[in-house]
Coordinates of C-alpha atoms and ligand atoms in Angstrom, one line a residue:
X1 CA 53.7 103.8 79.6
X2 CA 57.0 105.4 81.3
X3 CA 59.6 102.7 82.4
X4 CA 58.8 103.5 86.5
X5 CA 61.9 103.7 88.9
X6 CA 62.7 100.4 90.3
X7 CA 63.4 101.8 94.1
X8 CA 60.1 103.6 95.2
X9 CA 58.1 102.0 91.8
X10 CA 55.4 105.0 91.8
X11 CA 57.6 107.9 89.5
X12 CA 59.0 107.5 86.0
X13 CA 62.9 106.5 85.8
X14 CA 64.5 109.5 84.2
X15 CA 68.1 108.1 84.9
X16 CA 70.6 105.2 85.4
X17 CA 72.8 103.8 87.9
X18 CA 75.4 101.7 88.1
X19 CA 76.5 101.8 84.3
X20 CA 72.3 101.8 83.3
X21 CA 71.6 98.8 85.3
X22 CA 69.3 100.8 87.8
X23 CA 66.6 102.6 86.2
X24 CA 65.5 105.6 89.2
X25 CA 63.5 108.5 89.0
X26 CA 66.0 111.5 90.3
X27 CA 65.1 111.7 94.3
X28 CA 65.8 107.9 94.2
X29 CA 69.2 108.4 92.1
X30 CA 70.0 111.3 94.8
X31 CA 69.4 109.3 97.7
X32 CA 71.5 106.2 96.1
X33 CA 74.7 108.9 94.8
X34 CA 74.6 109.8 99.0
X35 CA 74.4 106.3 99.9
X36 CA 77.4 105.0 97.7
X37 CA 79.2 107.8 98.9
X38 CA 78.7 107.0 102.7
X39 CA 79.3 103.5 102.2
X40 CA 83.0 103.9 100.3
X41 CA 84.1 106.4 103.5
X42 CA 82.9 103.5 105.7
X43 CA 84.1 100.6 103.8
X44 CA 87.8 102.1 103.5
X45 CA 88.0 104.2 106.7
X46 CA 88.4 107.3 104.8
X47 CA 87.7 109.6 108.4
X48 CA 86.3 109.5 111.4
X49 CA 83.9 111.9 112.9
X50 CA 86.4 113.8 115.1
X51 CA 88.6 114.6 112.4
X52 CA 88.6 117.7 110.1
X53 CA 88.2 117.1 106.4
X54 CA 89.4 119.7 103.8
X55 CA 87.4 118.9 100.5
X56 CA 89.6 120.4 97.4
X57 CA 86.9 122.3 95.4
X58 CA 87.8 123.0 91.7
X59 CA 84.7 124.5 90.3
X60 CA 83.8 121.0 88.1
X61 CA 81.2 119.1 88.6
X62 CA 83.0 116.3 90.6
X63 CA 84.2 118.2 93.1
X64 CA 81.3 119.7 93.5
X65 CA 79.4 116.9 94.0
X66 CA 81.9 115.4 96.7
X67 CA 81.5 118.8 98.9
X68 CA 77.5 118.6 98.8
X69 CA 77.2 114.6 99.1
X70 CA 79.8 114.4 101.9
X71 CA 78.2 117.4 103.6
X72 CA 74.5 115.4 103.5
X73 CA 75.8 111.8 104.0
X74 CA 77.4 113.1 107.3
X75 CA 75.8 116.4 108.1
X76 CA 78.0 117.0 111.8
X77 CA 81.4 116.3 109.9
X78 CA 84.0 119.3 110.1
X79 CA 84.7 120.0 106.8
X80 CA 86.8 122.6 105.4
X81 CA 86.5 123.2 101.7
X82 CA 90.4 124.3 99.6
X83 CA 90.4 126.1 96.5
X84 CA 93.3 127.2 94.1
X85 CA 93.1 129.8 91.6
X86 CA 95.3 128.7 89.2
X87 CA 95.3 132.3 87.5
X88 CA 94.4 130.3 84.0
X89 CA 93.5 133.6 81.9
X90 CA 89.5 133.7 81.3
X91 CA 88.9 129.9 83.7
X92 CA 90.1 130.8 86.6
X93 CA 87.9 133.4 88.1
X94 CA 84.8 131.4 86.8
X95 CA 85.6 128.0 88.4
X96 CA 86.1 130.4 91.8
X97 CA 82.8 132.3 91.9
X98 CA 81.4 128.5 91.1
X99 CA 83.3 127.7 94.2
X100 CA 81.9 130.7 96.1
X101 CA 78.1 130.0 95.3
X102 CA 78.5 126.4 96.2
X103 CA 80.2 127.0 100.1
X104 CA 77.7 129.1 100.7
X105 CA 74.5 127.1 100.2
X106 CA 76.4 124.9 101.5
X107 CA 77.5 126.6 104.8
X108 CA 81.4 125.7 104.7
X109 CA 84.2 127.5 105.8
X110 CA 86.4 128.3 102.0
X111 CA 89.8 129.0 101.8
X112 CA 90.7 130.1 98.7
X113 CA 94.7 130.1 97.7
X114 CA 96.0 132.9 94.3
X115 CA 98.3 131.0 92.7
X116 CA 99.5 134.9 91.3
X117 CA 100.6 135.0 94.9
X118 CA 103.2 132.8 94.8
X119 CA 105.0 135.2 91.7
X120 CA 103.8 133.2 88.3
X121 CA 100.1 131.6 87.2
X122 CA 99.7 128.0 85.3
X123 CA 99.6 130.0 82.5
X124 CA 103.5 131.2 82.9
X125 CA 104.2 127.8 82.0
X126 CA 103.7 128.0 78.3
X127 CA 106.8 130.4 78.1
X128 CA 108.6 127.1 79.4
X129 CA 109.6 124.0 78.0
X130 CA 106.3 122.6 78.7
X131 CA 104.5 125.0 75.8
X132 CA 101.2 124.2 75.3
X133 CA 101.1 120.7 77.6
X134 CA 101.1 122.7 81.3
X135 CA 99.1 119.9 82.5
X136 CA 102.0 118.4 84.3
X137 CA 103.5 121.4 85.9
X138 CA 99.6 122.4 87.1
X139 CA 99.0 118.6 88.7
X140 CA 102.6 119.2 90.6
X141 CA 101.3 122.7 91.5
X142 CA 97.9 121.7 92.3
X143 CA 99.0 118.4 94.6
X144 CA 101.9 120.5 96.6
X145 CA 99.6 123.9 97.2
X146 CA 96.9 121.4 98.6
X147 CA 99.3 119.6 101.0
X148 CA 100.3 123.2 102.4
X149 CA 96.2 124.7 102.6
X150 CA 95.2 121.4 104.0
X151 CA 97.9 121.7 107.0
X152 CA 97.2 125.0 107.5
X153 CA 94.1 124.9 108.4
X154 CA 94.7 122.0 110.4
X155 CA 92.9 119.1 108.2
X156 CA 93.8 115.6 109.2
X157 CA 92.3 114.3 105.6
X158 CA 92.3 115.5 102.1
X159 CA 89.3 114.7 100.1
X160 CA 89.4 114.6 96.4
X161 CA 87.1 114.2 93.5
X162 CA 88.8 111.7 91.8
X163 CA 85.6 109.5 90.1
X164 CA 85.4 105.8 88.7
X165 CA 86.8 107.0 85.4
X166 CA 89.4 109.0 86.7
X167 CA 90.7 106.4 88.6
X168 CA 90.4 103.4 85.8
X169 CA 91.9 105.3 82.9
X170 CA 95.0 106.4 84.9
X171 CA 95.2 102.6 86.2
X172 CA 95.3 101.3 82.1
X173 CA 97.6 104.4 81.8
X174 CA 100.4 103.4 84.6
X175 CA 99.6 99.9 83.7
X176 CA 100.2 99.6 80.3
X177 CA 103.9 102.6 81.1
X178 CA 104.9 100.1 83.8
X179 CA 104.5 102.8 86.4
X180 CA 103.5 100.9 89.4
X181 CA 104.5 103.5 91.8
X182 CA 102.1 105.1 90.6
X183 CA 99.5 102.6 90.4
X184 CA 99.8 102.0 93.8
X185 CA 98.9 105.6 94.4
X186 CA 95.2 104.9 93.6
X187 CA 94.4 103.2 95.9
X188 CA 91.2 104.8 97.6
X189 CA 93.3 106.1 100.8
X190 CA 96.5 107.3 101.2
X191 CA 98.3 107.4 104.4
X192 CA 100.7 110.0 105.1
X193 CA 104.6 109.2 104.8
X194 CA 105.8 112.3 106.1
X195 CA 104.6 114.8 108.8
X196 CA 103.4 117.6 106.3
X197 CA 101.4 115.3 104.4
X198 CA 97.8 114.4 104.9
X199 CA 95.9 111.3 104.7
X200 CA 94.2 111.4 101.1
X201 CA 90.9 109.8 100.5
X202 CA 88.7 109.3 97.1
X203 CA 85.3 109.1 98.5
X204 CA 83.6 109.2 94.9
X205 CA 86.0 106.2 94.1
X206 CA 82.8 104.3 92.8
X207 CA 81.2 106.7 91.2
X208 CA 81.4 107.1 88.1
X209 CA 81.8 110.3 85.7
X210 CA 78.0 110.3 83.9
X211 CA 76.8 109.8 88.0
X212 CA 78.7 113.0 89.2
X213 CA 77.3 115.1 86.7
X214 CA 73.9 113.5 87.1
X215 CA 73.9 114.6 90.9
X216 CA 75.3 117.9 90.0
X217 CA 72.7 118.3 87.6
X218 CA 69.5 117.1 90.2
X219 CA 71.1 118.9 93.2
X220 CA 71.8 122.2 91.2
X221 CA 75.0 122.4 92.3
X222 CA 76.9 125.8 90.5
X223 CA 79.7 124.1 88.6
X224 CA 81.5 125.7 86.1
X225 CA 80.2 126.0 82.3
X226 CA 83.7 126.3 80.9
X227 CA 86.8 123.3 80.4
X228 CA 90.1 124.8 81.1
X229 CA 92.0 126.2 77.7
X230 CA 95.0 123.7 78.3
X231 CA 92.6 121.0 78.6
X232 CA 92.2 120.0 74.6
X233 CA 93.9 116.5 73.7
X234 CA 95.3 115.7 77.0
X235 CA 96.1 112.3 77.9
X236 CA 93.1 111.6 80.5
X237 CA 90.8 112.2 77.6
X238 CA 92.2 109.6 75.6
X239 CA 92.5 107.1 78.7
X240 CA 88.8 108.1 79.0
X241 CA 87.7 107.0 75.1
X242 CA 89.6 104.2 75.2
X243 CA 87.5 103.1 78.6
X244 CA 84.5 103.9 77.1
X245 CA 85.4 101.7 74.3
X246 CA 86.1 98.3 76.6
X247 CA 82.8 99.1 78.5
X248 CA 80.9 99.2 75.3
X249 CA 78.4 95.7 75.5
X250 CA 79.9 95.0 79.1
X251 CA 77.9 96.9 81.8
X252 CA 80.3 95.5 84.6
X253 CA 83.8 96.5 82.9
X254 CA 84.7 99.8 84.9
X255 CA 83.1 97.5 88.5
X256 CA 85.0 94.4 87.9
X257 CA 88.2 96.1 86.8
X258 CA 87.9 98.4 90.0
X259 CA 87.0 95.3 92.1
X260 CA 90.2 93.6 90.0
X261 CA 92.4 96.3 90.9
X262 CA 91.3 96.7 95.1
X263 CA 90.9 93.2 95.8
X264 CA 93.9 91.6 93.7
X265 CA 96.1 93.3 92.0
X266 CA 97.2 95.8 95.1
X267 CA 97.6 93.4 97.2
X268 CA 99.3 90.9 95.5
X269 CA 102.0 94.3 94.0
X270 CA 101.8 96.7 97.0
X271 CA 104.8 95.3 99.0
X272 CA 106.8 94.5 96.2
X273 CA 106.5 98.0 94.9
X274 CA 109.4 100.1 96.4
X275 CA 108.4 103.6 97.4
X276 CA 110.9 106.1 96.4
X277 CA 112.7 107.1 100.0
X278 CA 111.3 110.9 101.3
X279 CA 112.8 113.3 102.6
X280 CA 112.2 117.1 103.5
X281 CA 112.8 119.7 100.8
X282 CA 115.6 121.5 101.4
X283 CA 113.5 124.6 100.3
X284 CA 110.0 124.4 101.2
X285 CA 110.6 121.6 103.5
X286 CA 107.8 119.3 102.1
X287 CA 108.3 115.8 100.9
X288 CA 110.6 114.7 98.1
X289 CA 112.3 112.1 96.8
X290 CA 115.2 114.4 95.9
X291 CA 117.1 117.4 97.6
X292 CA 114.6 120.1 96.0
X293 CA 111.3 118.7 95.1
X294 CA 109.6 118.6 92.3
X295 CA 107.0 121.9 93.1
X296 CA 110.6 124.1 93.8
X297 CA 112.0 123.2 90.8
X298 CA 108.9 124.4 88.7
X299 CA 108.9 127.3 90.3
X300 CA 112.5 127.9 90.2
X301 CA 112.0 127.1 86.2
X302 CA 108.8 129.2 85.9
X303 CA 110.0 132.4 87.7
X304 CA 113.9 132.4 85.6
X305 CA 111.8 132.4 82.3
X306 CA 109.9 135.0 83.4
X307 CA 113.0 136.9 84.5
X308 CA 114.2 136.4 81.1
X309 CA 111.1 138.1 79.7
Ligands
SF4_1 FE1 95.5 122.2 85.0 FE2 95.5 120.8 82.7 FE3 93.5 120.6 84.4 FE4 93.8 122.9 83.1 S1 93.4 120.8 82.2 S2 93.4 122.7 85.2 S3 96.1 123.0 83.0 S4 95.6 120.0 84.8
ZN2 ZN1 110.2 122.2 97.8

């Protein structure tokens, strides 16, 4: 006898929820993914109705599954999806015709930003001091090229994929480094400190990894069937084991450590925390915490090796 879904009780559970607490057969898992979804915009005030949303699309299967829920939990919502190509030899092109399938079955506008554009790819940085760990430069890249496409096209709110386990093994990460700037800085919304940033939001903030690729996996969505070359041994897939590890026997770890994190430990560290002071980059005009910021002087580093070359 099939163990039967515990929400509509008539079709055989083929999945869990909530860290295998909730046995559901897969239209029942769908409907809860889109109703945990709606609920975290709600609870936090992620956006309102009126405002545009860009969605940053990556190809993977969280991202994915951020652009499709968000489009059915609020089906009149102006949403713009934002893609970079990072021009990562053999990845790239993949993770943008992934991209390209998913806006349109999904009916969104795209804008699509060539990182080759700009004079150098992610993969330039290897000829840097950064060698084979370019996962630094990319995240500066990737977080200043998204503040510029989401202004651009005029989005009020950036939306980003950023799951349950994302967001927990970074937390043990700055925890453990005493980085609590950066801890602060996961909070599920971000309000903008300066005019050319946008609010940022984390609508899958209580989802969890295993649950994004189940609703990829249910709603078809076309995610990419490649991991990025750089990827191998990089420090969010060992903050990822090692969460995997204090779950193990504990069902509520990754919910009560969330729920730890929200309800006490930013408030009680948020004030005390001192923001570093922006100001406007005296290059691209975008906030910094220094003269040039941090994405100029990449670039400035990136494009003198290859000069060199
Ligand atoms: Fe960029 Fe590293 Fe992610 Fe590859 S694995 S896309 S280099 S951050
Ligand atoms: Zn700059």
């Amino acid at each position: 006898m099939p163990i039967l879904c515990v929400k509509c009780k008539n079709q055989p559970a083929e999945t869990s929820a909530v860290e295998g607490r909730l046995k559901l057969c897969p239209k029942c898992f769908i409907e809860y993914f889109e109703r945990r979804v709606k609920e975290s915009v709600q609870k936090f005030h992620m956006f309102t109705h009126e405002e545009r949303v860009a969605v940053a699309v990556s190809g993977g299967k969280d991202s994915g599954a951020l652009l499709r829920s968000l489009k059915r939990a609020f089906p009149n919502l102006d949403i713009v999806a934002l893609h970079i190509n990072l021009g990562i030899n053999g990845y790239s092109e993949h993770c943008e015709s992934k991209v390209r399938e998913l806006v349109k079955e999904e009916c969104v506008e795209l804008n699509v930003f060539k990182l080759s554009e700009e004079g150098f790819t992610i993969d330039d940085f290897r000829k840097t001091l950064y060698k084979n760990e370019v996962c630094s430069p990319c995240g500066i890249v990737k977080r200043h090229i998204l503040d510029r496409m989401a202004l651009e096209v005029g989005a009020k709110v950036l939306a980003t994929g950023h799951n349950l386990d994302d967001i927990l093994s970074t937390l043990l990460h700055t925890f453990f480094s005493g980085d609590f700037v950066q801890l602060v800085r996961l909070k599920p919304v971000l309000m903008p400190q300066h005019p050319y940033q946008t609010k940022k939001v984390k609508p899958l903030i209580k989802m969890s990894e295993f649950e994004d690729y189940q609703y990829a996996l249910y709603t078809e969505i076309p995610i990419r069937e490649l991991n990025c070359p750089h990827s191998i041994g990089t420090k969010s897939r060992e903050g990822k084991k090692i969460l995997e590890s204090l779950s193990k026997g504990n069902p509520n770890f990754k919910y009560q450590t969330l729920s730890l994190f929200l309800k006490k430990l930013i408030p009680m560290i948020e004030d005390k925390v001192k923001q570093p002071n922006l100001m406007s980059c005296i290059r691209c005009g975008f906030p910094s915490s220094t003269e040039v910021c941090a994405y100029c002087k990449r670039v400035e580093m990136v494009k003198r090796v290859g000069k060199r070359a």
